[in-house]
Amino acid sequence: MKLERAPLLVAAAFAAAVATFSPPFAADKASSVKLALEIDIDGAIGPATARHVKEALVTADERRAEVVILRLNTPGGLVTSMREIIADVLASPIPVIGYVAPSGAHAASAGTYILYATHVAAMAPGTNLGAATPVEIGAPMPGLPAQPDTQPDRGDQGGSDKGATPAPSQDAMTAKMTNDAVAFIRSLAELRGRNADWAEKAVREAASLSANAALQAGVIDVVAADPTELLAKIDGRTVAVTGGASEHLATRGLTVETLQPGWLIRLLSVITDPNVAVILLLVGIYGLIFEFTSPGAVAPGVVGTIALLLGLYALNLLPIDYAGLALMLLGLTFLIVEAFNPTVILGLGGLAAFLLGTAMLFKVEAPGFHLSPAVVALASVLVFALVVFVGRALWRARRRPPRVGGEAMHGLPAKVLDWRAGEGHVRANGERWQARGDETFAPGETVEVATVSGLTLIVRRRADAAAAGGEPP
């Protein structure tokens, strides 16, 4: 009977499994509503931001979202990360809506370039954009030609025309980088049919516009107070996506879902802060030093190795000056050598190399990507403290009497065990030693070690006769 019931039991189990798994599939089909996925860029634009946007656009494509809303509130950031984001936006098969929001937000510097690259550009009331001068090359811009209204006055002294000759460029590289930035933002403006002249002005003169002024100037397409209003206003527009294909936007009533960055991207955003990267390097080096000087502790070595690798990984993602990095590593190497072979000179040299390398390490001063003076000061204090600690330990070691070898036995008390004809045995430091001396001693008498000859102690009578007969330590 059991064998006859087996097929029935299998059928029942299969039916239960189908009943168990069928609701999610049905719910998935029923919940396939049209989505507008939102990506938030808050703060400085860096490697973590670029990775978040890339992954979010892939997710939007997989989920067949109608549009992607790229909400911007940024002071700018790294050019490399900005170009990665723009490349991903331009290659996206899904229309990307750039939206500067909420009220009080801004899309400065790199944010302006990204907004120009989006298929539809929008701003919330009370926001602004612009100031797109490349911050890596600094401001003011000495290599730019002067505007007509800012030319120096010719003056009337003796009819001299010295003021008529424009000043030569102080930095040819500055002019080249600025012209490259101008060409880049103009190409984006022409691609999206926006105001290219103002885009150039934003780069050369760091011009800025409010939301309404940007709409009137043809810099953006829409002013909307919230994503719902934004989607309603852009409904029915036609945009060109990757490959030149035109897509008709049907955005009214879309469900807006915000894509949050994963833990890996959040971690990346923390460690790619230059200040955190430098602190990680310090923690890593100090952890390894403590591990090498106290073998078996384990924890300092594990923490130090992880911190050092994270710091080096962060530096690999940031635009750094490799001469500065080499000086930092050289300084840290000197400090490690100083910890094992104290000389003080190596420590001071390591401190100087580390400070110079830290000052030279980052070759950009983009918003959110510059070293804080407080962090530099803290790093300097920690490195200097290590030098002082090693120096003091060296000084104490040199002033301390020897603890090993023949010199360490000098002056120690010893108890005579037996003595005959100038030779015998004594007990010193709890050990039995052969001994000899020029005097005659009685067993049980306490003598003093004068020196050591091979494995034989040379002893003499103690100056303090009161100590005779005492048991040596």
Tab-separated table of C-alpha atoms in Angstrom, residues 19-440:
chain	number	residue	atom	x	y	z
A	19	ALA	CA	0.776	26.747	-5.036
A	20	THR	CA	3.616	28.092	-2.909
A	21	PHE	CA	5.622	29.685	-5.734
A	22	SER	CA	2.847	30.833	-8.039
A	23	PRO	CA	1.694	33.910	-6.024
A	24	PRO	CA	5.056	35.707	-6.299
A	25	PHE	CA	5.140	35.200	-10.070
A	26	ALA	CA	1.572	36.418	-10.379
A	27	ALA	CA	2.307	39.349	-8.122
A	28	ASP	CA	5.391	40.163	-10.185
A	29	LYS	CA	3.309	40.311	-13.357
A	30	ALA	CA	0.648	42.361	-11.643
A	31	SER	CA	3.229	44.771	-10.201
A	32	SER	CA	4.996	45.470	-13.496
A	33	VAL	CA	4.092	49.161	-13.323
A	34	LYS	CA	5.967	51.791	-15.284
A	35	LEU	CA	8.819	53.265	-13.305
A	36	ALA	CA	10.933	56.374	-13.213
A	37	LEU	CA	14.085	55.504	-11.302
A	38	GLU	CA	15.802	58.334	-9.437
A	39	ILE	CA	19.548	58.569	-8.829
A	40	ASP	CA	20.702	61.101	-6.250
A	41	ILE	CA	24.029	62.899	-6.495
A	42	ASP	CA	24.555	64.786	-3.247
A	43	GLY	CA	27.944	66.287	-2.520
A	44	ALA	CA	31.228	66.131	-4.365
A	45	ILE	CA	31.459	63.998	-7.499
A	46	GLY	CA	34.103	61.295	-7.232
A	47	PRO	CA	34.813	57.650	-8.092
A	48	ALA	CA	31.993	56.396	-5.843
A	49	THR	CA	29.488	58.709	-7.552
A	50	ALA	CA	30.543	57.535	-11.014
A	51	ARG	CA	30.209	53.901	-10.002
A	52	HIS	CA	26.788	54.501	-8.450
A	53	VAL	CA	25.488	56.155	-11.626
A	54	LYS	CA	26.899	53.398	-13.830
A	55	GLU	CA	25.316	50.617	-11.775
A	56	ALA	CA	22.024	52.510	-11.473
A	57	LEU	CA	21.755	52.959	-15.252
A	58	VAL	CA	22.364	49.236	-15.738
A	59	THR	CA	19.662	48.476	-13.162
A	60	ALA	CA	17.258	50.874	-14.893
A	61	ASP	CA	17.831	49.099	-18.203
A	62	GLU	CA	17.292	45.675	-16.612
A	63	ARG	CA	14.053	46.821	-14.971
A	64	ARG	CA	12.895	48.516	-18.184
A	65	ALA	CA	12.361	51.887	-16.543
A	66	GLU	CA	10.777	54.573	-18.703
A	67	VAL	CA	13.197	57.312	-17.637
A	68	VAL	CA	15.972	57.911	-15.140
A	69	ILE	CA	15.899	61.082	-13.030
A	70	LEU	CA	19.429	62.192	-12.136
A	71	ARG	CA	18.903	64.550	-9.198
A	72	LEU	CA	21.851	66.909	-8.736
A	73	ASN	CA	23.001	68.874	-5.725
A	74	THR	CA	26.749	69.169	-6.040
A	75	PRO	CA	29.555	71.745	-5.807
A	76	GLY	CA	31.485	69.832	-8.480
A	77	GLY	CA	34.204	67.238	-8.238
A	78	LEU	CA	36.814	65.337	-10.194
A	79	VAL	CA	36.977	65.740	-13.968
A	80	THR	CA	37.706	62.038	-14.462
A	81	SER	CA	34.580	60.995	-12.557
A	82	MET	CA	32.505	63.666	-14.318
A	83	ARG	CA	33.549	62.379	-17.740
A	84	GLU	CA	32.718	58.800	-16.717
A	85	ILE	CA	29.215	59.865	-15.714
A	86	ILE	CA	28.709	61.840	-18.932
A	87	ALA	CA	29.898	58.899	-21.035
A	88	ASP	CA	27.413	56.615	-19.286
A	89	VAL	CA	24.583	59.138	-19.751
A	90	LEU	CA	25.333	59.555	-23.436
A	91	ALA	CA	25.434	55.771	-23.926
A	92	SER	CA	22.245	55.116	-21.957
A	93	PRO	CA	19.383	53.582	-23.965
A	94	ILE	CA	16.998	55.044	-21.376
A	95	PRO	CA	16.390	58.820	-21.368
A	96	VAL	CA	18.142	60.541	-18.453
A	97	ILE	CA	16.464	63.605	-16.944
A	98	GLY	CA	18.860	65.945	-15.176
A	99	TYR	CA	17.114	67.653	-12.280
A	100	VAL	CA	18.722	70.186	-9.936
A	101	ALA	CA	16.709	69.834	-6.734
A	102	PRO	CA	15.466	70.441	-4.078
A	103	SER	CA	15.136	74.188	-3.659
A	104	GLY	CA	18.441	75.571	-2.432
A	105	ALA	CA	20.464	72.983	-4.362
A	106	HIS	CA	23.012	73.806	-7.045
A	107	ALA	CA	24.820	72.118	-9.901
A	108	ALA	CA	28.154	73.907	-9.997
A	109	SER	CA	31.298	73.053	-11.912
A	110	ALA	CA	31.099	69.343	-12.896
A	111	GLY	CA	27.363	69.371	-12.162
A	112	THR	CA	26.811	71.868	-14.980
A	113	TYR	CA	28.555	69.616	-17.508
A	114	ILE	CA	26.471	66.626	-16.407
A	115	LEU	CA	23.238	68.641	-16.625
A	116	TYR	CA	24.142	69.679	-20.183
A	117	ALA	CA	24.707	66.011	-21.096
A	118	THR	CA	21.275	64.787	-19.955
A	119	HIS	CA	18.449	64.283	-22.439
A	120	VAL	CA	16.203	66.717	-20.576
A	121	ALA	CA	17.551	69.391	-18.206
A	122	ALA	CA	15.359	70.655	-15.383
A	123	MET	CA	15.714	72.708	-12.214
A	124	ALA	CA	13.606	73.319	-9.155
A	125	PRO	CA	12.761	76.901	-8.148
A	126	GLY	CA	15.415	78.426	-5.923
A	127	THR	CA	18.311	76.493	-7.445
A	128	ASN	CA	21.270	77.575	-9.571
A	129	LEU	CA	23.928	76.211	-11.878
A	130	GLY	CA	27.155	77.373	-13.485
A	131	ALA	CA	30.657	78.309	-12.269
A	132	ALA	CA	32.056	75.597	-14.519
A	133	THR	CA	35.658	76.815	-14.588
A	134	PRO	CA	37.921	73.763	-14.188
A	135	VAL	CA	38.891	73.967	-10.534
A	136	GLU	CA	41.893	71.671	-10.958
A	137	ILE	CA	43.729	74.475	-12.691
A	138	GLY	CA	42.564	77.024	-10.191
A	139	ALA	CA	41.131	80.478	-10.334
A	140	PRO	CA	41.700	83.134	-11.445
A	141	MET	CA	42.551	82.037	-14.938
A	142	PRO	CA	45.819	83.743	-15.887
A	143	GLY	CA	45.984	82.093	-19.291
A	144	LEU	CA	42.647	83.393	-20.542
A	145	PRO	CA	42.436	86.379	-22.853
A	146	ALA	CA	41.165	89.464	-21.098
A	147	GLN	CA	37.651	90.669	-21.860
A	148	PRO	CA	37.334	93.954	-23.774
A	149	ASP	CA	35.895	95.783	-20.789
A	150	THR	CA	38.697	94.596	-18.514
A	151	GLN	CA	41.657	95.627	-20.664
A	152	PRO	CA	44.132	97.853	-18.827
A	153	ASP	CA	43.769	101.550	-19.428
A	154	ARG	CA	46.189	102.967	-22.013
A	155	GLY	CA	46.795	106.065	-19.966
A	156	ASP	CA	47.896	109.487	-21.179
A	157	GLN	CA	51.503	109.509	-20.011
A	158	GLY	CA	53.599	110.505	-23.006
A	159	GLY	CA	51.316	108.794	-25.527
A	160	SER	CA	52.679	105.419	-24.563
A	161	ASP	CA	50.838	102.438	-26.010
A	162	LYS	CA	52.301	99.815	-23.688
A	163	GLY	CA	48.867	99.021	-22.366
A	164	ALA	CA	47.680	98.052	-25.854
A	165	THR	CA	49.781	94.915	-25.911
A	166	PRO	CA	47.967	92.015	-24.261
A	167	ALA	CA	49.897	90.286	-21.518
A	168	PRO	CA	51.394	86.978	-22.558
A	169	SER	CA	49.931	83.795	-21.105
A	170	GLN	CA	51.328	82.983	-17.693
A	171	ASP	CA	50.429	79.351	-18.021
A	172	ALA	CA	49.997	77.733	-21.423
A	173	MET	CA	48.695	74.530	-19.824
A	174	THR	CA	45.937	76.510	-18.106
A	175	ALA	CA	44.760	77.913	-21.430
A	176	LYS	CA	44.887	74.490	-23.075
A	177	MET	CA	42.830	72.872	-20.330
A	178	THR	CA	40.308	75.695	-20.369
A	179	ASN	CA	39.899	75.536	-24.132
A	180	ASP	CA	39.427	71.780	-23.866
A	181	ALA	CA	36.712	72.291	-21.241
A	182	VAL	CA	35.019	74.911	-23.416
A	183	ALA	CA	35.029	72.608	-26.431
A	184	PHE	CA	33.644	69.775	-24.324
A	185	ILE	CA	30.709	71.705	-22.863
A	186	ARG	CA	29.919	73.338	-26.227
A	187	SER	CA	29.761	69.902	-27.833
A	188	LEU	CA	27.281	68.789	-25.164
A	189	ALA	CA	25.214	71.934	-25.672
A	190	GLU	CA	25.097	71.420	-29.444
A	191	LEU	CA	24.199	67.742	-28.967
A	192	ARG	CA	21.207	68.612	-26.788
A	193	GLY	CA	20.257	71.856	-28.564
A	194	ARG	CA	20.994	74.141	-25.602
A	195	ASN	CA	22.671	77.525	-25.218
A	196	ALA	CA	26.315	76.896	-26.152
A	197	ASP	CA	27.419	80.531	-25.767
A	198	TRP	CA	26.353	80.678	-22.151
A	199	ALA	CA	28.020	77.298	-21.561
A	200	GLU	CA	31.303	78.779	-22.740
A	201	LYS	CA	30.742	81.797	-20.522
A	202	ALA	CA	30.198	79.495	-17.536
A	203	VAL	CA	33.630	77.978	-18.163
A	204	ARG	CA	35.625	81.090	-19.018
A	205	GLU	CA	33.984	83.543	-16.618
A	206	ALA	CA	32.509	81.166	-14.003
A	207	ALA	CA	29.041	82.562	-14.786
A	208	SER	CA	26.003	81.264	-12.893
A	209	LEU	CA	22.244	81.339	-13.484
A	210	SER	CA	19.134	80.870	-11.382
A	211	ALA	CA	16.445	78.409	-12.451
A	212	ASN	CA	14.173	80.919	-14.183
A	213	ALA	CA	17.081	82.739	-15.821
A	214	ALA	CA	18.438	79.411	-17.090
A	215	LEU	CA	15.038	78.566	-18.592
A	216	GLN	CA	14.829	81.935	-20.353
A	217	ALA	CA	18.397	81.586	-21.645
A	218	GLY	CA	17.723	78.163	-23.142
A	219	VAL	CA	20.135	76.416	-20.803
A	220	ILE	CA	17.495	74.089	-19.351
A	221	ASP	CA	14.158	72.777	-20.614
A	222	VAL	CA	11.871	72.752	-17.567
A	223	VAL	CA	11.397	74.321	-14.155
A	224	ALA	CA	9.484	71.993	-11.829
A	225	ALA	CA	8.935	72.012	-8.080
A	226	ASP	CA	8.988	68.227	-7.593
A	227	PRO	CA	9.472	64.997	-9.566
A	228	THR	CA	5.719	64.573	-10.122
A	229	GLU	CA	5.443	68.009	-11.746
A	230	LEU	CA	8.629	67.344	-13.687
A	231	LEU	CA	7.281	64.110	-15.161
A	232	ALA	CA	4.006	65.810	-16.071
A	233	LYS	CA	5.765	68.695	-17.867
A	234	ILE	CA	8.113	66.543	-19.954
A	235	ASP	CA	5.346	64.121	-20.984
A	236	GLY	CA	5.065	63.956	-24.771
A	237	ARG	CA	8.585	65.247	-25.541
A	238	THR	CA	10.781	63.465	-28.034
A	239	VAL	CA	14.445	62.908	-27.215
A	240	ALA	CA	17.342	61.284	-29.067
A	241	VAL	CA	18.891	58.359	-27.173
A	242	THR	CA	22.021	56.382	-27.945
A	243	GLY	CA	22.431	55.406	-31.571
A	244	GLY	CA	20.432	58.430	-32.749
A	245	ALA	CA	17.072	56.767	-32.162
A	246	SER	CA	14.190	59.037	-31.159
A	247	GLU	CA	12.083	58.150	-28.174
A	248	HIS	CA	8.719	59.605	-27.247
A	249	LEU	CA	8.432	60.248	-23.501
A	250	ALA	CA	5.294	59.004	-21.770
A	251	THR	CA	6.076	60.062	-18.236
A	252	ARG	CA	2.843	61.366	-16.764
A	253	GLY	CA	1.852	59.377	-13.687
A	254	LEU	CA	5.023	57.269	-13.511
A	255	THR	CA	5.945	55.775	-10.143
A	256	VAL	CA	9.195	57.335	-8.902
A	257	GLU	CA	11.570	54.971	-7.108
A	258	THR	CA	14.899	56.090	-5.664
A	259	LEU	CA	17.876	53.768	-6.120
A	260	GLN	CA	20.061	53.815	-3.013
A	261	PRO	CA	23.782	53.044	-3.295
A	262	GLY	CA	24.951	49.694	-1.920
A	263	TRP	CA	27.304	49.251	1.005
A	264	LEU	CA	30.317	48.890	-1.295
A	265	ILE	CA	29.653	52.250	-2.947
A	266	ARG	CA	29.085	53.895	0.434
A	267	LEU	CA	32.398	52.471	1.643
A	268	LEU	CA	34.074	53.688	-1.541
A	269	SER	CA	32.692	57.189	-1.010
A	270	VAL	CA	34.255	57.242	2.467
A	271	ILE	CA	37.721	55.918	1.665
A	272	THR	CA	38.150	58.040	-1.476
A	273	ASP	CA	38.084	61.158	0.685
A	274	PRO	CA	41.755	62.244	0.579
A	275	ASN	CA	41.748	62.897	4.314
A	276	VAL	CA	40.444	59.403	5.061
A	277	ALA	CA	42.950	57.885	2.616
A	278	VAL	CA	45.873	59.558	4.416
A	279	ILE	CA	44.546	58.481	7.817
A	280	LEU	CA	44.201	54.901	6.551
A	281	LEU	CA	47.824	54.968	5.402
A	282	LEU	CA	48.944	56.170	8.839
A	283	VAL	CA	46.863	53.559	10.645
A	284	GLY	CA	48.261	50.880	8.357
A	285	ILE	CA	51.878	51.881	8.880
A	286	TYR	CA	51.517	52.233	12.655
A	287	GLY	CA	49.719	48.891	12.864
A	288	LEU	CA	52.540	47.137	11.003
A	289	ILE	CA	55.174	48.872	13.148
A	290	PHE	CA	53.458	47.723	16.358
A	291	GLU	CA	53.112	44.205	14.962
A	292	PHE	CA	56.787	43.993	13.990
A	293	THR	CA	57.978	45.371	17.318
A	294	SER	CA	55.602	43.136	19.330
A	295	PRO	CA	55.348	39.864	17.383
A	296	GLY	CA	52.323	37.774	18.242
A	297	ALA	CA	49.939	40.648	18.959
A	298	VAL	CA	48.172	39.804	15.643
A	299	ALA	CA	45.449	42.482	15.923
A	300	PRO	CA	47.713	45.466	15.035
A	301	GLY	CA	49.055	43.571	12.038
A	302	VAL	CA	45.603	42.585	10.754
A	303	VAL	CA	44.114	46.061	11.221
A	304	GLY	CA	47.222	47.719	9.805
A	305	THR	CA	47.310	45.536	6.694
A	306	ILE	CA	43.628	46.108	5.930
A	307	ALA	CA	43.918	49.871	6.493
A	308	LEU	CA	47.062	50.117	4.359
A	309	LEU	CA	45.478	48.223	1.451
A	310	LEU	CA	42.321	50.346	1.627
A	311	GLY	CA	44.400	53.528	1.670
A	312	LEU	CA	46.452	52.454	-1.337
A	313	TYR	CA	43.285	51.416	-3.201
A	314	ALA	CA	41.765	54.845	-2.530
A	315	LEU	CA	44.897	56.590	-3.793
A	316	ASN	CA	44.742	54.470	-6.940
A	317	LEU	CA	41.280	55.907	-7.682
A	318	LEU	CA	42.253	59.520	-6.997
A	319	PRO	CA	44.345	61.822	-9.209
A	320	ILE	CA	47.581	61.936	-7.252
A	321	ASP	CA	51.102	63.187	-7.822
A	322	TYR	CA	53.321	60.113	-7.802
A	323	ALA	CA	56.340	62.128	-6.685
A	324	GLY	CA	54.397	63.067	-3.558
A	325	LEU	CA	53.363	59.431	-3.034
A	326	ALA	CA	56.978	58.307	-3.428
A	327	LEU	CA	58.095	60.858	-0.819
A	328	MET	CA	55.373	59.671	1.572
A	329	LEU	CA	56.377	56.028	1.168
A	330	LEU	CA	60.057	56.926	1.534
A	331	GLY	CA	59.294	58.811	4.738
A	332	LEU	CA	57.276	55.903	6.122
A	333	THR	CA	60.085	53.492	5.200
A	334	PHE	CA	62.570	55.643	7.101
A	335	LEU	CA	60.234	55.613	10.103
A	336	ILE	CA	59.945	51.815	10.012
A	337	VAL	CA	63.735	51.492	9.888
A	338	GLU	CA	63.939	53.996	12.739
A	339	ALA	CA	61.650	51.809	14.835
A	340	PHE	CA	64.023	48.836	14.509
A	341	ASN	CA	67.357	50.653	14.360
A	342	PRO	CA	67.011	53.927	16.285
A	343	THR	CA	69.230	56.701	14.960
A	344	VAL	CA	66.929	59.771	15.270
A	345	ILE	CA	68.392	61.068	11.991
A	346	LEU	CA	66.363	58.577	9.967
A	347	GLY	CA	63.299	59.536	11.977
A	348	LEU	CA	63.695	63.239	11.297
A	349	GLY	CA	64.389	62.535	7.619
A	350	GLY	CA	61.296	60.340	7.438
A	351	LEU	CA	59.207	63.071	9.062
A	352	ALA	CA	60.421	65.671	6.548
A	353	ALA	CA	59.846	63.346	3.563
A	354	PHE	CA	56.378	62.404	4.800
A	355	LEU	CA	55.278	66.020	5.260
A	356	LEU	CA	56.603	67.066	1.853
A	357	GLY	CA	54.930	64.087	0.202
A	358	THR	CA	51.616	64.844	1.907
A	359	ALA	CA	51.733	68.436	0.689
A	360	MET	CA	52.461	67.295	-2.882
A	361	LEU	CA	50.236	64.199	-2.937
A	362	PHE	CA	47.017	65.512	-4.492
A	363	LYS	CA	47.429	67.506	-7.684
A	364	VAL	CA	43.836	68.789	-7.737
A	365	GLU	CA	41.826	70.972	-5.407
A	366	ALA	CA	38.360	69.946	-6.559
A	367	PRO	CA	35.483	70.530	-4.137
A	368	GLY	CA	35.478	67.762	-1.555
A	369	PHE	CA	38.860	66.421	-2.675
A	370	HIS	CA	41.478	68.450	-0.847
A	371	LEU	CA	43.496	67.694	2.240
A	372	SER	CA	42.309	69.344	5.408
A	373	PRO	CA	45.018	71.291	7.292
A	374	ALA	CA	43.774	69.611	10.470
A	375	VAL	CA	44.461	66.153	9.006
A	376	VAL	CA	47.922	67.210	7.821
A	377	ALA	CA	48.641	68.604	11.290
A	378	LEU	CA	47.377	65.401	12.937
A	379	ALA	CA	49.518	63.257	10.643
A	380	SER	CA	52.528	65.431	11.394
A	381	VAL	CA	51.962	65.157	15.146
A	382	LEU	CA	51.619	61.361	14.959
A	383	VAL	CA	54.771	60.965	12.886
A	384	PHE	CA	56.668	63.386	15.120
A	385	ALA	CA	55.419	61.508	18.204
A	386	LEU	CA	56.832	58.295	16.758
A	387	VAL	CA	60.209	59.952	16.220
A	388	VAL	CA	60.226	61.344	19.783
A	389	PHE	CA	59.175	57.981	21.237
A	390	VAL	CA	61.937	56.131	19.410
A	391	GLY	CA	64.477	58.823	20.322
A	392	ARG	CA	63.608	58.663	24.019
A	393	ALA	CA	63.749	54.885	23.988
A	394	LEU	CA	67.198	55.062	22.378
A	395	TRP	CA	68.399	57.595	24.970
A	396	ARG	CA	67.159	55.471	27.885
A	397	ALA	CA	68.723	52.329	26.401
A	398	ARG	CA	72.099	54.008	26.078
A	399	ARG	CA	72.035	55.336	29.627
A	400	ARG	CA	70.847	52.077	31.167
A	401	PRO	CA	73.542	49.719	32.449
A	402	PRO	CA	74.115	46.508	30.461
A	403	ARG	CA	71.788	43.629	31.308
A	404	VAL	CA	73.511	40.801	29.420
A	405	GLY	CA	77.053	39.555	28.893
A	406	GLY	CA	80.149	39.932	31.047
A	407	GLU	CA	79.571	43.600	31.727
A	408	ALA	CA	76.180	42.779	33.251
A	409	MET	CA	77.926	40.535	35.859
A	410	HIS	CA	80.285	43.273	37.011
A	411	GLY	CA	79.663	44.227	40.640
A	412	LEU	CA	77.144	41.460	41.372
A	413	PRO	CA	77.364	39.732	44.782
A	414	ALA	CA	78.281	36.017	44.834
A	415	LYS	CA	78.293	33.426	47.657
A	416	VAL	CA	81.378	31.256	47.993
A	417	LEU	CA	80.503	27.554	47.876
A	418	ASP	CA	84.032	26.150	48.133
A	419	TRP	CA	87.479	27.635	47.860
A	420	ARG	CA	91.023	26.214	47.646
A	421	ALA	CA	94.322	27.629	46.402
A	422	GLY	CA	92.773	30.728	44.867
A	423	GLU	CA	90.040	28.815	43.045
A	424	GLY	CA	86.624	27.484	43.810
A	425	HIS	CA	82.937	27.791	43.048
A	426	VAL	CA	80.473	30.558	43.777
A	427	ARG	CA	76.726	31.089	43.338
A	428	ALA	CA	75.729	34.262	41.442
A	429	ASN	CA	72.327	35.091	40.035
A	430	GLY	CA	71.125	31.660	41.194
A	431	GLU	CA	73.750	29.861	39.090
A	432	ARG	CA	76.886	27.894	40.046
A	433	TRP	CA	80.035	29.396	38.554
A	434	GLN	CA	83.732	28.556	38.554
A	435	ALA	CA	85.665	31.377	40.218
A	436	ARG	CA	89.176	32.458	41.052
A	437	GLY	CA	90.742	35.320	42.894
A	438	ASP	CA	93.891	36.628	44.520
A	439	GLU	CA	92.479	36.378	48.017
A	440	THR	CA	91.440	33.533	50.274
